[in-house]
Amino acid sequence: MPERLAETLVDLWTPLIILWITLPSCVYTAPMNQAHVLTTGSPLELSRQSEDMRILSRSKRGWVWNQMFVLEEFSGPEPILVGRLHTDLDPGSKKIKYILSGDGAGTIFQINDITGDIHAIKRLDREEKAEYTLTAQAVDFETNKPLEPPSEFIIKVQDINDNAPEFLNGPYHATVPEMSILGTSVTNVTATDADDPVYGNSAKLVYSILEGQPYFSIEPETAIIKTALPNMDREAKEEYLVVIQAKDMGGHSGGLSGTTTLTVTLTDVNDNPPKFAQSLYHFSVPEDVVLGTAIGRVKANDQDIGENAQSSYDIIDGDGTALFEITSDAQAQDGVIRLRKPLDFETKKSYTLKVEAANIHIDPRFSSRGPFKDTATVKIVVEDADEPPVFSSPTYLLEVHENAALNSVIGQVTARDPDITSSPIRFSIDRHTDLERQFNINADDGKITLATPLDRELSVWHNITIIATEIRNHSQISRVPVAIKVLDVNDNAPEFASEYEAFLCENGKPGQVIQTVSAMDKDDPKNGHFFLYSLLPEMVNNPNFTIKKNEDNSLSILAKHNGFNRQKQEVYLLPIVISDSGNPPLSSTSTLTIRVCGCSNDGVVQSCNVEAYVLPIGLSMGALIAILACIILLLVIVVLFVTLRRHKNEPLIIKDDEDVRENIIRYDDEGGGEEDTEAFDIATLQNPDGINGFLPRKDIKPDLQFMPRQGLAPVPNGVDVDEFINVRLHEADNDPTAPPYDSIQIYGYEGRGSVAGSLSSLESTTSDSDQNFDYLSDWGPRFKRLGELYSVGESDKET
């Protein structure tokens, strides 16, 4: 501390000497006790340690000011004296009072209002505030009246070296390519010092490396870090830690220092070639492996990283270059060997390949280190597998005439087992491709035969699939497509291309073309169609029409004369014979309908009906159509009127939701059995003797209310069933409330005089205990069994 204070005092002398020379009207005294005295116009007392001195004065000016200085960080038992204010107006009678105001007045700086001494009562820090601006004024002690105008002066805080350098942005990180030359710049660092940079050496910094040598060096003043060794190898060491120091006072002893760290990472360059881990690779693959399957992987290691380690793989030699390929896997950085073409164990059992790995990105600066590539040998062994049959051709094309006989051979397919065992082959047709079963195949030799007749006009091509299956292993199958083309034969006669109808004008001229027709043939001859047209032999000398063959294979029909009259003959039929050029030729007769019409002078057809001649004058075709429409409308009105009238006269019938076609009376009450006679009237189910009176019908609603029908006289007991039915039929026919359709009549009468009597329990007047069923035995075996059943039931009741 004494050494630092001595240095500071030395630094303080220099500005004080300069101030003494430049300001003759002011005296700066007491450098030892740091007191300053400012006075004007009269002799000035410097301090207790100073002698009397004469100074020049200015009578016109009361105050001459200068700067005051105070040392920062100074502390002691008493406040430090900064300086003294004094004026020549002060005779020493203590009638003048000094006043101090401004920055820190009263808090940091305190003035003795009698003597003018200014003291610093707090410890000062230049880095917080470097100078203070204050205002001084001399006033009358009693009246406080200003004796002179106020004036400003500055108190500067004198700096000492109390702040160490700092690296505000540390720690630092930098990169430099490996194999760099000596002196390659890496980065630069910067330290700051809070001390005064213009006063002394407190802020003068010098940089040095404490740790990181001999790999790196630093410029002392600029702090630029450079490589100190050439060709540093990343593969040997990738990262370095450098400790950097910044020291103030120009690096001299006693200066303060600060440190930081710099992490230097060597970046990769392509300075290493790829190298296969082994010189020979062995792989095995089944012969039936799918194309594109990965057989194996080879890898060349590269000490570099990133894109500098990327390599491409190629097959440069070997006997399997056509069967295999190698691709580069960018993620795994290896080469993948794949199958390009099918393998055959029976043909070749092993292959040898020579593969090469070469860097993709080459740095020409390191080309002298040798070729950046490497080679290895790959041996591939083919393993035997049970293979499916192989057809002699991948596809088959067969041709057959459409008139080929059934069971005739169309063609043949062949297949073999490629394995050494050579299993027999069985052939079949995939019926999903031959739904109509038009073809068959011999399972042993593969001959395809015709099963149903062919028609080229219906289908020209038939595509089927043949299946070959090994007999020893049914899971080994192969398929081959077979295209069968049906060849044409001349089996269709030519005919008109469409339905033609010709129109002949009554005022036509002889030789006029009435119609041009063309023919068509469903067959397809190789040289195209050529048709011959002719009239029937009996109509060669047709008096009305003739024909003419055109160059475009069409036919023109011409009129031989004029003066056709549709009243005499409205329609002419002209049979034409059409023959093709096939072998043998086929022909057909087509009839052309020629209608005679009335035409305008320019040949436009107007009417072709004979009735046009008998129409009254002034009636056109439009008028006739209007009259016909009116007649039809009247007929419709009449029909509707009659229908509505009939519908009105029909009786009202109560109908359910559905259309009732039968008069069925439904009884939903089951009743209490035969003894329950209150549920409904069962008289209608008994014999005719019990019917007396009128029974209203419940199935209809009559239009009019009729009086109840008088009951017929009781039918004699000896009436026959036929007579009874006739009576009931007469009643139904004469009943005005009966529906207009048949209804069901219920007849419970079984007739009189029957030997067996009635079987109905409704007429039973005796109790069950009085029944005797022995008479049923006389009716036959079937009724005998029935009597036994009833007898057993009666006996059970008695017990």
JSON list of C-alpha atoms in Angstrom, two decimals, residues 123-215:
[
{"chain": "A", "resi": 123, "resn": "ARG", "atom": "CA", "xyz": [-14.89, 7.50, 0.45]},
{"chain": "A", "resi": 124, "resn": "LEU", "atom": "CA", "xyz": [-14.94, 8.26, -3.28]},
{"chain": "A", "resi": 125, "resn": "ASP", "atom": "CA", "xyz": [-14.84, 5.89, -6.27]},
{"chain": "A", "resi": 126, "resn": "ARG", "atom": "CA", "xyz": [-13.81, 7.34, -9.61]},
{"chain": "A", "resi": 127, "resn": "GLU", "atom": "CA", "xyz": [-15.51, 4.44, -11.47]},
{"chain": "A", "resi": 128, "resn": "GLU", "atom": "CA", "xyz": [-18.81, 5.55, -9.99]},
{"chain": "A", "resi": 129, "resn": "LYS", "atom": "CA", "xyz": [-18.34, 9.31, -10.57]},
{"chain": "A", "resi": 130, "resn": "ALA", "atom": "CA", "xyz": [-15.20, 10.90, -11.94]},
{"chain": "A", "resi": 131, "resn": "GLU", "atom": "CA", "xyz": [-15.87, 14.60, -11.16]},
{"chain": "A", "resi": 132, "resn": "TYR", "atom": "CA", "xyz": [-18.21, 16.85, -9.22]},
{"chain": "A", "resi": 133, "resn": "THR", "atom": "CA", "xyz": [-19.35, 20.35, -10.23]},
{"chain": "A", "resi": 134, "resn": "LEU", "atom": "CA", "xyz": [-19.94, 22.71, -7.32]},
{"chain": "A", "resi": 135, "resn": "THR", "atom": "CA", "xyz": [-20.78, 26.38, -6.84]},
{"chain": "A", "resi": 136, "resn": "ALA", "atom": "CA", "xyz": [-18.98, 28.67, -4.31]},
{"chain": "A", "resi": 137, "resn": "GLN", "atom": "CA", "xyz": [-20.12, 32.05, -3.01]},
{"chain": "A", "resi": 138, "resn": "ALA", "atom": "CA", "xyz": [-18.90, 34.54, -0.38]},
{"chain": "A", "resi": 139, "resn": "VAL", "atom": "CA", "xyz": [-21.69, 36.28, 1.59]},
{"chain": "A", "resi": 140, "resn": "ASP", "atom": "CA", "xyz": [-21.87, 38.62, 4.53]},
{"chain": "A", "resi": 141, "resn": "PHE", "atom": "CA", "xyz": [-21.85, 36.61, 7.71]},
{"chain": "A", "resi": 142, "resn": "GLU", "atom": "CA", "xyz": [-24.59, 38.63, 9.35]},
{"chain": "A", "resi": 143, "resn": "THR", "atom": "CA", "xyz": [-26.85, 39.65, 6.49]},
{"chain": "A", "resi": 144, "resn": "ASN", "atom": "CA", "xyz": [-26.15, 36.71, 4.09]},
{"chain": "A", "resi": 145, "resn": "LYS", "atom": "CA", "xyz": [-25.91, 39.23, 1.32]},
{"chain": "A", "resi": 146, "resn": "PRO", "atom": "CA", "xyz": [-23.68, 38.11, -1.54]},
{"chain": "A", "resi": 147, "resn": "LEU", "atom": "CA", "xyz": [-20.39, 39.91, -1.60]},
{"chain": "A", "resi": 148, "resn": "GLU", "atom": "CA", "xyz": [-19.49, 38.52, -4.99]},
{"chain": "A", "resi": 149, "resn": "PRO", "atom": "CA", "xyz": [-21.38, 36.60, -7.69]},
{"chain": "A", "resi": 150, "resn": "PRO", "atom": "CA", "xyz": [-21.38, 32.75, -7.33]},
{"chain": "A", "resi": 151, "resn": "SER", "atom": "CA", "xyz": [-18.95, 30.80, -9.48]},
{"chain": "A", "resi": 152, "resn": "GLU", "atom": "CA", "xyz": [-18.54, 27.11, -10.40]},
{"chain": "A", "resi": 153, "resn": "PHE", "atom": "CA", "xyz": [-15.51, 24.92, -9.90]},
{"chain": "A", "resi": 154, "resn": "ILE", "atom": "CA", "xyz": [-14.79, 21.19, -10.41]},
{"chain": "A", "resi": 155, "resn": "ILE", "atom": "CA", "xyz": [-13.48, 18.59, -8.02]},
{"chain": "A", "resi": 156, "resn": "LYS", "atom": "CA", "xyz": [-11.98, 15.66, -9.92]},
{"chain": "A", "resi": 157, "resn": "VAL", "atom": "CA", "xyz": [-11.52, 12.23, -8.36]},
{"chain": "A", "resi": 158, "resn": "GLN", "atom": "CA", "xyz": [-7.97, 11.09, -8.93]},
{"chain": "A", "resi": 159, "resn": "ASP", "atom": "CA", "xyz": [-7.77, 7.47, -10.21]},
{"chain": "A", "resi": 160, "resn": "ILE", "atom": "CA", "xyz": [-5.78, 4.68, -8.58]},
{"chain": "A", "resi": 161, "resn": "ASN", "atom": "CA", "xyz": [-5.35, 1.12, -9.89]},
{"chain": "A", "resi": 162, "resn": "ASP", "atom": "CA", "xyz": [-8.15, -0.54, -7.98]},
{"chain": "A", "resi": 163, "resn": "ASN", "atom": "CA", "xyz": [-9.90, -2.55, -10.78]},
{"chain": "A", "resi": 164, "resn": "ALA", "atom": "CA", "xyz": [-8.64, -5.76, -12.31]},
{"chain": "A", "resi": 165, "resn": "PRO", "atom": "CA", "xyz": [-9.17, -6.51, -16.02]},
{"chain": "A", "resi": 166, "resn": "GLU", "atom": "CA", "xyz": [-12.31, -8.53, -16.90]},
{"chain": "A", "resi": 167, "resn": "PHE", "atom": "CA", "xyz": [-13.28, -10.69, -19.92]},
{"chain": "A", "resi": 168, "resn": "LEU", "atom": "CA", "xyz": [-16.92, -9.82, -20.29]},
{"chain": "A", "resi": 169, "resn": "ASN", "atom": "CA", "xyz": [-17.63, -12.30, -23.11]},
{"chain": "A", "resi": 170, "resn": "GLY", "atom": "CA", "xyz": [-15.75, -15.27, -21.73]},
{"chain": "A", "resi": 171, "resn": "PRO", "atom": "CA", "xyz": [-15.42, -18.19, -21.71]},
{"chain": "A", "resi": 172, "resn": "TYR", "atom": "CA", "xyz": [-14.69, -18.34, -25.41]},
{"chain": "A", "resi": 173, "resn": "HIS", "atom": "CA", "xyz": [-15.10, -21.05, -28.04]},
{"chain": "A", "resi": 174, "resn": "ALA", "atom": "CA", "xyz": [-13.35, -21.16, -31.41]},
{"chain": "A", "resi": 175, "resn": "THR", "atom": "CA", "xyz": [-12.64, -23.60, -34.22]},
{"chain": "A", "resi": 176, "resn": "VAL", "atom": "CA", "xyz": [-9.76, -24.03, -36.58]},
{"chain": "A", "resi": 177, "resn": "PRO", "atom": "CA", "xyz": [-9.32, -26.62, -39.35]},
{"chain": "A", "resi": 178, "resn": "GLU", "atom": "CA", "xyz": [-7.00, -29.46, -38.56]},
{"chain": "A", "resi": 179, "resn": "MET", "atom": "CA", "xyz": [-3.69, -29.64, -40.44]},
{"chain": "A", "resi": 180, "resn": "SER", "atom": "CA", "xyz": [-3.56, -25.82, -40.51]},
{"chain": "A", "resi": 181, "resn": "ILE", "atom": "CA", "xyz": [-0.20, -24.12, -41.10]},
{"chain": "A", "resi": 182, "resn": "LEU", "atom": "CA", "xyz": [1.77, -22.35, -38.40]},
{"chain": "A", "resi": 183, "resn": "GLY", "atom": "CA", "xyz": [0.37, -18.96, -37.40]},
{"chain": "A", "resi": 184, "resn": "THR", "atom": "CA", "xyz": [-3.19, -19.60, -38.56]},
{"chain": "A", "resi": 185, "resn": "SER", "atom": "CA", "xyz": [-5.48, -17.16, -36.79]},
{"chain": "A", "resi": 186, "resn": "VAL", "atom": "CA", "xyz": [-7.94, -18.83, -34.45]},
{"chain": "A", "resi": 187, "resn": "THR", "atom": "CA", "xyz": [-9.80, -15.94, -32.77]},
{"chain": "A", "resi": 188, "resn": "ASN", "atom": "CA", "xyz": [-9.21, -12.84, -30.63]},
{"chain": "A", "resi": 189, "resn": "VAL", "atom": "CA", "xyz": [-10.40, -11.99, -27.12]},
{"chain": "A", "resi": 190, "resn": "THR", "atom": "CA", "xyz": [-11.00, -8.67, -25.39]},
{"chain": "A", "resi": 191, "resn": "ALA", "atom": "CA", "xyz": [-10.70, -7.64, -21.74]},
{"chain": "A", "resi": 192, "resn": "THR", "atom": "CA", "xyz": [-11.85, -4.37, -20.18]},
{"chain": "A", "resi": 193, "resn": "ASP", "atom": "CA", "xyz": [-10.45, -2.38, -17.22]},
{"chain": "A", "resi": 194, "resn": "ALA", "atom": "CA", "xyz": [-12.66, 0.06, -15.32]},
{"chain": "A", "resi": 195, "resn": "ASP", "atom": "CA", "xyz": [-9.71, 2.28, -14.37]},
{"chain": "A", "resi": 196, "resn": "ASP", "atom": "CA", "xyz": [-8.95, 5.57, -16.17]},
{"chain": "A", "resi": 197, "resn": "PRO", "atom": "CA", "xyz": [-7.43, 4.71, -19.56]},
{"chain": "A", "resi": 198, "resn": "VAL", "atom": "CA", "xyz": [-5.91, 8.21, -20.05]},
{"chain": "A", "resi": 199, "resn": "TYR", "atom": "CA", "xyz": [-4.26, 8.55, -16.66]},
{"chain": "A", "resi": 200, "resn": "GLY", "atom": "CA", "xyz": [-1.28, 6.41, -15.92]},
{"chain": "A", "resi": 201, "resn": "ASN", "atom": "CA", "xyz": [-1.03, 2.71, -16.78]},
{"chain": "A", "resi": 202, "resn": "SER", "atom": "CA", "xyz": [-3.92, 1.51, -14.67]},
{"chain": "A", "resi": 203, "resn": "ALA", "atom": "CA", "xyz": [-5.90, 0.48, -17.78]},
{"chain": "A", "resi": 204, "resn": "LYS", "atom": "CA", "xyz": [-3.01, -0.51, -20.03]},
{"chain": "A", "resi": 205, "resn": "LEU", "atom": "CA", "xyz": [-3.46, -4.27, -20.61]},
{"chain": "A", "resi": 206, "resn": "VAL", "atom": "CA", "xyz": [-1.03, -6.93, -21.75]},
{"chain": "A", "resi": 207, "resn": "TYR", "atom": "CA", "xyz": [-2.26, -10.46, -22.77]},
{"chain": "A", "resi": 208, "resn": "SER", "atom": "CA", "xyz": [-0.51, -13.78, -22.25]},
{"chain": "A", "resi": 209, "resn": "ILE", "atom": "CA", "xyz": [-1.28, -17.53, -22.31]},
{"chain": "A", "resi": 210, "resn": "LEU", "atom": "CA", "xyz": [-1.05, -19.34, -19.00]},
{"chain": "A", "resi": 211, "resn": "GLU", "atom": "CA", "xyz": [-2.13, -22.76, -20.34]},
{"chain": "A", "resi": 212, "resn": "GLY", "atom": "CA", "xyz": [-2.35, -24.09, -23.91]},
{"chain": "A", "resi": 213, "resn": "GLN", "atom": "CA", "xyz": [1.23, -23.93, -25.04]},
{"chain": "A", "resi": 214, "resn": "PRO", "atom": "CA", "xyz": [2.96, -24.98, -27.19]},
{"chain": "A", "resi": 215, "resn": "TYR", "atom": "CA", "xyz": [-0.12, -25.38, -29.40]}
]
